[in-house]
Amino acid sequence: MEILEIYPGLPGLFIACVYSAALSSVSSGINSLCAVALHDFIYPLYEKRHNNEKKMSMKSSLLLSKLLVALFGLATIGFSFLCQYLGSTVLQISLSIFGLLGGPLLGVISLGMFTRKATAKGALVGLAVSTAVNLMLGTGSVLVNKLPPFKSLSVEKCSNLTAMLNATTTPASTFLTNTTTTITLAPQNVALESFKNIFRISYYWFSVVSILIVFSVGLLVSYLTKNEQSMRACEELDDNLVFRFSDLIHHSDSFESNLSKVFQI
C-alpha cells in the first residue's frame, strides 16, 4: 500500500486481489464444513429420529445448509479476531492447525495401510488419544509461548524523574551513594520449567507425534481388545489394501526391466 499509493487505482486493485484470494479459499472451506456436517451428522440423526422411514426434504436441506454456512462464517470471523492474541503469524497458526487435526487422520490411515492387526476399536481410540494430546500441545504452546505484555511508557508517576534528569550534573559517586536498590530473586521451579519445555515443541513435529501415538495406542488397544470377530476381519482383509515393501521392490524391478526394454528399442 505504501509503494502503490502514488498510483491512482492500484491500491484498490491490490486490496481487491487480496480479498478475492482469501474469499476463494474461505468459501470453499466453509462449504466443505457445511456439507460434512449435513451429510455425516444431521442426515443420520434425522433418519434415526424417523426410524429410517423419512428423509429430509430438499427445501429443508437448502435452508439448513444456508444456516450452517452463516454459523461457520460467523465462527471464522470470531476466530480471526483471536489471532492478534496468539503471538504467531497466520501461516504458523494454519500449519499448526493442519498438524493438530490432520496428523491423527494420517496416523489412522497409515495404521490401516501398514498393519494387519489393527482393529476398528484400536484405530478409534488411537485417533481420540492422538487428537487429545495434540490439542493439549497446541493449547499449551499458545499459552506458554505468548508474547509478554507491553509495558507502559508513561513517566507520570515517576517520583525520581528529577533526580534522573539531573544525573548529568550530579557527581556519579554522590548519585550512587544516595541510591539503594533491592533485588528480589523469584524462586525457580525447575520441575515446572521442565514441564513447560514440552509445549515449546515446534509445530512441524505435531504430525510426527500424532502418527507415533496412533500407532502405539492403536496397536496396544487392538491387542487388548481382540476377539474372534476382529481376528476374522483381519484374516479376510484384502491384500491389495495393505502396503508391503516386497511389492515395492517387485514394482521397482518390473519398472527397471520395462525401462531397459524401451531403451533397447
mmCIF file of C-alpha atoms in Angstrom:
data_model
loop_
_atom_site.group_PDB
_atom_site.id
_atom_site.type_symbol
_atom_site.label_atom_id
_atom_site.label_comp_id
_atom_site.label_asym_id
_atom_site.label_seq_id
_atom_site.Cartn_x
_atom_site.Cartn_y
_atom_site.Cartn_z
ATOM 1 C CA MET A 1 0.000 0.000 0.000
ATOM 2 C CA GLU A 2 2.825 2.432 0.785
ATOM 3 C CA ILE A 3 4.567 1.687 -2.517
ATOM 4 C CA LEU A 4 1.451 1.895 -4.713
ATOM 5 C CA GLU A 5 -0.266 4.839 -3.009
ATOM 6 C CA ILE A 6 1.112 7.319 -5.550
ATOM 7 C CA TYR A 7 -0.635 5.483 -8.406
ATOM 8 C CA PRO A 8 -4.414 6.136 -8.548
ATOM 9 C CA GLY A 9 -6.481 2.946 -8.529
ATOM 10 C CA LEU A 10 -3.651 0.490 -7.841
ATOM 11 C CA PRO A 11 -4.117 0.368 -4.026
ATOM 12 C CA GLY A 12 -7.788 -0.521 -4.514
ATOM 13 C CA LEU A 13 -6.882 -3.177 -7.075
ATOM 14 C CA PHE A 14 -4.323 -4.635 -4.655
ATOM 15 C CA ILE A 15 -6.894 -4.842 -1.844
ATOM 16 C CA ALA A 16 -9.423 -6.429 -4.221
ATOM 17 C CA CYS A 17 -6.889 -9.096 -5.227
ATOM 18 C CA VAL A 18 -6.087 -9.894 -1.580
ATOM 19 C CA TYR A 19 -9.769 -10.164 -0.658
ATOM 20 C CA SER A 20 -10.613 -12.313 -3.683
ATOM 21 C CA ALA A 21 -7.732 -14.710 -2.949
ATOM 22 C CA ALA A 22 -8.805 -15.010 0.692
ATOM 23 C CA LEU A 23 -12.510 -15.415 -0.059
ATOM 24 C CA SER A 24 -11.888 -18.143 -2.646
ATOM 25 C CA SER A 25 -10.190 -20.319 -0.011
ATOM 26 C CA VAL A 26 -12.504 -19.425 2.870
ATOM 27 C CA SER A 27 -15.704 -20.000 0.885
ATOM 28 C CA SER A 28 -14.640 -23.454 -0.279
ATOM 29 C CA GLY A 29 -13.645 -24.411 3.268
ATOM 30 C CA ILE A 30 -16.950 -23.208 4.733
ATOM 31 C CA ASN A 31 -18.947 -25.044 2.054
ATOM 32 C CA SER A 32 -16.986 -28.219 2.791
ATOM 33 C CA LEU A 33 -17.684 -27.895 6.518
ATOM 34 C CA CYS A 34 -21.368 -27.388 5.803
ATOM 35 C CA ALA A 35 -21.544 -30.441 3.522
ATOM 36 C CA VAL A 36 -19.718 -32.665 6.025
ATOM 37 C CA ALA A 37 -21.902 -31.537 8.941
ATOM 38 C CA LEU A 38 -25.061 -32.004 6.895
ATOM 39 C CA HIS A 39 -24.319 -35.451 5.466
ATOM 40 C CA ASP A 40 -22.368 -37.015 8.319
ATOM 41 C CA PHE A 41 -24.268 -35.673 11.339
ATOM 42 C CA ILE A 42 -27.629 -34.102 10.549
ATOM 43 C CA TYR A 43 -28.946 -36.547 7.927
ATOM 44 C CA PRO A 44 -28.195 -39.692 10.041
ATOM 45 C CA LEU A 45 -29.768 -38.105 13.142
ATOM 46 C CA TYR A 46 -32.836 -37.054 11.158
ATOM 47 C CA GLU A 47 -33.311 -40.512 9.651
ATOM 48 C CA LYS A 48 -32.737 -42.178 13.019
ATOM 49 C CA ARG A 49 -35.354 -39.951 14.612
ATOM 50 C CA HIS A 50 -37.906 -41.003 11.973
ATOM 51 C CA ASN A 51 -36.907 -44.714 12.129
ATOM 52 C CA ASN A 52 -35.255 -44.584 8.694
ATOM 53 C CA GLU A 53 -38.650 -44.085 7.084
ATOM 54 C CA LYS A 54 -38.337 -40.455 6.092
ATOM 55 C CA LYS A 55 -35.611 -38.348 4.546
ATOM 56 C CA MET A 56 -35.125 -34.617 4.836
ATOM 57 C CA SER A 57 -36.728 -32.651 2.020
ATOM 58 C CA MET A 58 -34.703 -30.619 -0.431
ATOM 59 C CA LYS A 59 -36.205 -27.360 0.820
ATOM 60 C CA SER A 60 -35.273 -28.116 4.437
ATOM 61 C CA SER A 61 -31.781 -29.224 3.411
ATOM 62 C CA LEU A 62 -31.220 -25.999 1.468
ATOM 63 C CA LEU A 63 -32.416 -23.826 4.348
ATOM 64 C CA LEU A 64 -30.336 -25.755 6.878
ATOM 65 C CA SER A 65 -27.227 -25.572 4.697
ATOM 66 C CA LYS A 66 -27.571 -21.787 4.469
ATOM 67 C CA LEU A 67 -27.863 -21.548 8.251
ATOM 68 C CA LEU A 68 -24.785 -23.732 8.701
ATOM 69 C CA VAL A 69 -22.795 -21.595 6.267
ATOM 70 C CA ALA A 70 -23.787 -18.468 8.217
ATOM 71 C CA LEU A 71 -22.806 -20.066 11.542
ATOM 72 C CA PHE A 72 -19.452 -21.296 10.252
ATOM 73 C CA GLY A 73 -18.803 -17.893 8.679
ATOM 74 C CA LEU A 74 -19.503 -16.073 11.952
ATOM 75 C CA ALA A 75 -17.286 -18.543 13.811
ATOM 76 C CA THR A 76 -14.481 -17.929 11.298
ATOM 77 C CA ILE A 77 -14.757 -14.170 11.734
ATOM 78 C CA GLY A 78 -14.755 -14.565 15.504
ATOM 79 C CA PHE A 79 -11.648 -16.754 15.489
ATOM 80 C CA SER A 80 -9.855 -14.292 13.196
ATOM 81 C CA PHE A 81 -10.019 -11.658 15.939
ATOM 82 C CA LEU A 82 -8.197 -14.050 18.287
ATOM 83 C CA CYS A 83 -5.117 -14.233 16.040
ATOM 84 C CA GLN A 84 -3.751 -10.997 17.492
ATOM 85 C CA TYR A 85 -3.506 -12.626 20.925
ATOM 86 C CA LEU A 86 -1.759 -15.827 19.829
ATOM 87 C CA GLY A 87 1.691 -14.326 19.266
ATOM 88 C CA SER A 88 2.226 -16.190 15.977
ATOM 89 C CA THR A 89 1.866 -15.495 12.298
ATOM 90 C CA VAL A 90 -1.211 -16.587 10.379
ATOM 91 C CA LEU A 91 0.879 -19.084 8.388
ATOM 92 C CA GLN A 92 2.227 -20.662 11.579
ATOM 93 C CA ILE A 93 -1.288 -20.885 13.035
ATOM 94 C CA SER A 94 -2.666 -22.529 9.881
ATOM 95 C CA LEU A 95 0.198 -25.047 9.744
ATOM 96 C CA SER A 96 -0.284 -25.779 13.442
ATOM 97 C CA ILE A 97 -3.983 -26.491 12.894
ATOM 98 C CA PHE A 98 -3.190 -28.769 9.946
ATOM 99 C CA GLY A 99 -0.688 -30.644 12.092
ATOM 100 C CA LEU A 100 -3.032 -30.854 15.098
ATOM 101 C CA LEU A 101 -6.057 -32.184 13.209
ATOM 102 C CA GLY A 102 -4.537 -33.708 10.076
ATOM 103 C CA GLY A 103 -1.817 -35.649 11.885
ATOM 104 C CA PRO A 104 -4.200 -38.045 13.686
ATOM 105 C CA LEU A 105 -6.062 -38.732 10.429
ATOM 106 C CA LEU A 106 -2.787 -39.506 8.675
ATOM 107 C CA GLY A 107 -1.884 -41.800 11.556
ATOM 108 C CA VAL A 108 -5.143 -43.750 11.273
ATOM 109 C CA ILE A 109 -4.756 -44.133 7.504
ATOM 110 C CA SER A 110 -1.138 -45.259 7.912
ATOM 111 C CA LEU A 111 -2.168 -47.670 10.662
ATOM 112 C CA GLY A 112 -4.631 -49.352 8.305
ATOM 113 C CA MET A 113 -2.141 -49.431 5.421
ATOM 114 C CA PHE A 114 0.944 -50.759 7.182
ATOM 115 C CA THR A 115 -0.533 -53.190 9.723
ATOM 116 C CA ARG A 116 -2.977 -56.092 9.558
ATOM 117 C CA LYS A 117 -3.513 -56.444 13.309
ATOM 118 C CA ALA A 118 -5.203 -53.090 13.907
ATOM 119 C CA THR A 119 -8.925 -53.183 14.668
ATOM 120 C CA ALA A 120 -11.596 -50.523 14.334
ATOM 121 C CA LYS A 121 -11.738 -50.016 18.099
ATOM 122 C CA GLY A 122 -7.972 -49.625 18.330
ATOM 123 C CA ALA A 123 -7.891 -47.135 15.463
ATOM 124 C CA LEU A 124 -10.712 -45.119 17.029
ATOM 125 C CA VAL A 125 -9.065 -44.995 20.458
ATOM 126 C CA GLY A 126 -5.723 -44.096 18.884
ATOM 127 C CA LEU A 127 -7.379 -41.300 16.931
ATOM 128 C CA ALA A 128 -9.076 -39.932 20.057
ATOM 129 C CA VAL A 129 -5.928 -40.073 22.211
ATOM 130 C CA SER A 130 -3.760 -38.543 19.489
ATOM 131 C CA THR A 131 -6.220 -35.696 18.928
ATOM 132 C CA ALA A 132 -6.461 -35.014 22.674
ATOM 133 C CA VAL A 133 -2.668 -34.931 23.081
ATOM 134 C CA ASN A 134 -2.282 -32.700 20.035
ATOM 135 C CA LEU A 135 -4.891 -30.253 21.294
ATOM 136 C CA MET A 136 -3.114 -30.161 24.651
ATOM 137 C CA LEU A 137 0.215 -29.436 22.931
ATOM 138 C CA GLY A 138 -1.320 -26.760 20.721
ATOM 139 C CA THR A 139 -3.135 -25.026 23.570
ATOM 140 C CA GLY A 140 -0.084 -25.234 25.821
ATOM 141 C CA SER A 141 2.200 -23.793 23.130
ATOM 142 C CA VAL A 142 -0.125 -20.803 22.735
ATOM 143 C CA LEU A 143 -0.240 -20.171 26.499
ATOM 144 C CA VAL A 144 3.459 -20.769 27.200
ATOM 145 C CA ASN A 145 4.902 -19.007 24.152
ATOM 146 C CA LYS A 146 2.620 -15.992 24.210
ATOM 147 C CA LEU A 147 4.165 -12.550 23.886
ATOM 148 C CA PRO A 148 4.901 -10.645 27.119
ATOM 149 C CA PRO A 149 2.548 -7.733 27.891
ATOM 150 C CA PHE A 150 3.577 -4.290 26.698
ATOM 151 C CA LYS A 151 4.993 -2.039 29.402
ATOM 152 C CA SER A 152 3.704 1.484 29.913
ATOM 153 C CA LEU A 153 5.964 4.275 28.608
ATOM 154 C CA SER A 154 4.366 6.985 30.700
ATOM 155 C CA VAL A 155 6.521 8.904 33.241
ATOM 156 C CA GLU A 156 3.557 10.403 35.052
ATOM 157 C CA LYS A 157 4.104 8.621 38.379
ATOM 158 C CA CYS A 158 7.896 8.526 38.364
ATOM 159 C CA SER A 159 8.963 10.136 41.682
ATOM 160 C CA ASN A 160 12.719 10.115 40.921
ATOM 161 C CA LEU A 161 12.370 11.689 37.472
ATOM 162 C CA THR A 162 14.018 14.964 38.527
ATOM 163 C CA ALA A 163 16.992 13.168 40.030
ATOM 164 C CA MET A 164 17.383 11.067 36.915
ATOM 165 C CA LEU A 165 17.270 14.132 34.645
ATOM 166 C CA ASN A 166 19.850 15.940 36.800
ATOM 167 C CA ALA A 167 22.153 12.921 36.848
ATOM 168 C CA THR A 168 24.462 14.571 34.299
ATOM 169 C CA THR A 169 25.169 17.491 36.668
ATOM 170 C CA THR A 170 25.446 15.346 39.810
ATOM 171 C CA PRO A 171 28.705 13.527 40.577
ATOM 172 C CA ALA A 172 28.409 9.840 39.944
ATOM 173 C CA SER A 173 29.737 8.932 43.397
ATOM 174 C CA THR A 174 27.084 11.062 45.140
ATOM 175 C CA PHE A 175 24.278 9.693 42.987
ATOM 176 C CA LEU A 176 25.322 6.106 43.584
ATOM 177 C CA THR A 177 25.829 6.674 47.299
ATOM 178 C CA ASN A 178 22.323 8.020 47.828
ATOM 179 C CA THR A 179 20.667 5.268 45.834
ATOM 180 C CA THR A 180 19.657 1.944 47.306
ATOM 181 C CA THR A 181 18.485 -0.876 45.093
ATOM 182 C CA THR A 182 16.795 -4.002 46.373
ATOM 183 C CA ILE A 183 16.700 -7.022 44.078
ATOM 184 C CA THR A 184 14.462 -9.930 44.945
ATOM 185 C CA LEU A 185 15.042 -13.131 43.024
ATOM 186 C CA ALA A 186 11.950 -15.194 42.406
ATOM 187 C CA PRO A 187 12.388 -18.861 43.282
ATOM 188 C CA GLN A 188 12.643 -21.015 40.208
ATOM 189 C CA ASN A 189 10.535 -24.123 39.964
ATOM 190 C CA VAL A 190 12.724 -26.486 37.989
ATOM 191 C CA ALA A 191 10.001 -29.118 37.602
ATOM 192 C CA LEU A 192 7.514 -26.548 36.251
ATOM 193 C CA GLU A 193 10.024 -25.163 33.762
ATOM 194 C CA SER A 194 10.860 -28.665 32.568
ATOM 195 C CA PHE A 195 7.168 -29.385 32.066
ATOM 196 C CA LYS A 196 6.770 -26.160 30.086
ATOM 197 C CA ASN A 197 9.507 -27.268 27.704
ATOM 198 C CA ILE A 198 7.114 -29.918 26.371
ATOM 199 C CA PHE A 199 4.891 -27.166 24.991
ATOM 200 C CA ARG A 200 7.812 -25.459 23.261
ATOM 201 C CA ILE A 201 7.970 -28.201 20.631
ATOM 202 C CA SER A 202 7.838 -26.889 17.082
ATOM 203 C CA TYR A 203 4.548 -27.144 15.230
ATOM 204 C CA TYR A 204 6.386 -29.075 12.498
ATOM 205 C CA TRP A 205 6.513 -32.083 14.866
ATOM 206 C CA PHE A 206 2.775 -32.231 15.595
ATOM 207 C CA SER A 207 2.097 -34.670 12.747
ATOM 208 C CA VAL A 208 5.016 -36.933 13.724
ATOM 209 C CA VAL A 209 3.839 -37.056 17.335
ATOM 210 C CA SER A 210 0.300 -37.845 16.155
ATOM 211 C CA ILE A 211 1.418 -40.773 13.988
ATOM 212 C CA LEU A 212 3.534 -42.262 16.786
ATOM 213 C CA ILE A 213 0.673 -42.000 19.285
ATOM 214 C CA VAL A 214 -1.865 -43.523 16.877
ATOM 215 C CA PHE A 215 0.417 -46.472 16.118
ATOM 216 C CA SER A 216 1.359 -47.173 19.742
ATOM 217 C CA VAL A 217 -2.104 -46.697 21.256
ATOM 218 C CA GLY A 218 -3.938 -48.276 18.309
ATOM 219 C CA LEU A 219 -1.868 -51.459 18.288
ATOM 220 C CA LEU A 220 -1.987 -51.758 22.088
ATOM 221 C CA VAL A 221 -5.787 -51.367 22.239
ATOM 222 C CA SER A 222 -6.203 -53.735 19.274
ATOM 223 C CA TYR A 223 -4.128 -56.378 21.077
ATOM 224 C CA LEU A 224 -6.011 -55.977 24.373
ATOM 225 C CA THR A 225 -9.496 -55.985 22.834
ATOM 226 C CA LYS A 226 -9.052 -58.560 20.091
ATOM 227 C CA ASN A 227 -11.728 -61.203 19.752
ATOM 228 C CA GLU A 228 -12.783 -63.829 17.257
ATOM 229 C CA GLN A 229 -14.706 -61.367 15.106
ATOM 230 C CA SER A 230 -11.805 -58.905 14.851
ATOM 231 C CA MET A 231 -9.330 -61.707 14.081
ATOM 232 C CA ARG A 232 -11.616 -62.990 11.341
ATOM 233 C CA ALA A 233 -11.868 -59.492 9.863
ATOM 234 C CA CYS A 234 -8.085 -59.191 9.835
ATOM 235 C CA GLU A 235 -7.735 -62.531 8.069
ATOM 236 C CA GLU A 236 -10.348 -61.624 5.461
ATOM 237 C CA LEU A 237 -8.692 -58.284 4.709
ATOM 238 C CA ASP A 238 -7.897 -57.696 1.054
ATOM 239 C CA ASP A 239 -4.152 -57.918 0.435
ATOM 240 C CA ASN A 240 -4.342 -55.063 -2.067
ATOM 241 C CA LEU A 241 -5.253 -52.682 0.766
ATOM 242 C CA VAL A 242 -2.113 -53.456 2.792
ATOM 243 C CA PHE A 243 1.262 -51.954 1.902
ATOM 244 C CA ARG A 244 4.204 -54.345 1.594
ATOM 245 C CA PHE A 245 7.801 -53.432 0.936
ATOM 246 C CA SER A 246 8.173 -56.597 -1.140
ATOM 247 C CA ASP A 247 5.558 -55.233 -3.533
ATOM 248 C CA LEU A 248 7.561 -52.029 -3.804
ATOM 249 C CA ILE A 249 10.705 -53.959 -4.701
ATOM 250 C CA HIS A 250 8.761 -56.069 -7.197
ATOM 251 C CA HIS A 251 7.332 -52.986 -8.900
ATOM 252 C CA SER A 252 10.760 -51.341 -8.996
ATOM 253 C CA ASP A 253 12.262 -54.436 -10.683
ATOM 254 C CA SER A 254 9.464 -54.562 -13.254
ATOM 255 C CA PHE A 255 9.878 -50.823 -13.871
ATOM 256 C CA GLU A 256 13.608 -51.232 -14.483
ATOM 257 C CA SER A 257 13.008 -54.140 -16.875
ATOM 258 C CA ASN A 258 10.418 -52.192 -18.820
ATOM 259 C CA LEU A 259 12.685 -49.174 -18.912
ATOM 260 C CA SER A 260 15.574 -51.270 -20.274
ATOM 261 C CA LYS A 261 13.281 -52.673 -22.986
ATOM 262 C CA VAL A 262 12.313 -49.164 -24.022
ATOM 263 C CA PHE A 263 15.927 -48.077 -24.364
ATOM 264 C CA GLN A 264 16.812 -51.252 -26.229
ATOM 265 C CA ILE A 265 14.124 -50.422 -28.772
#
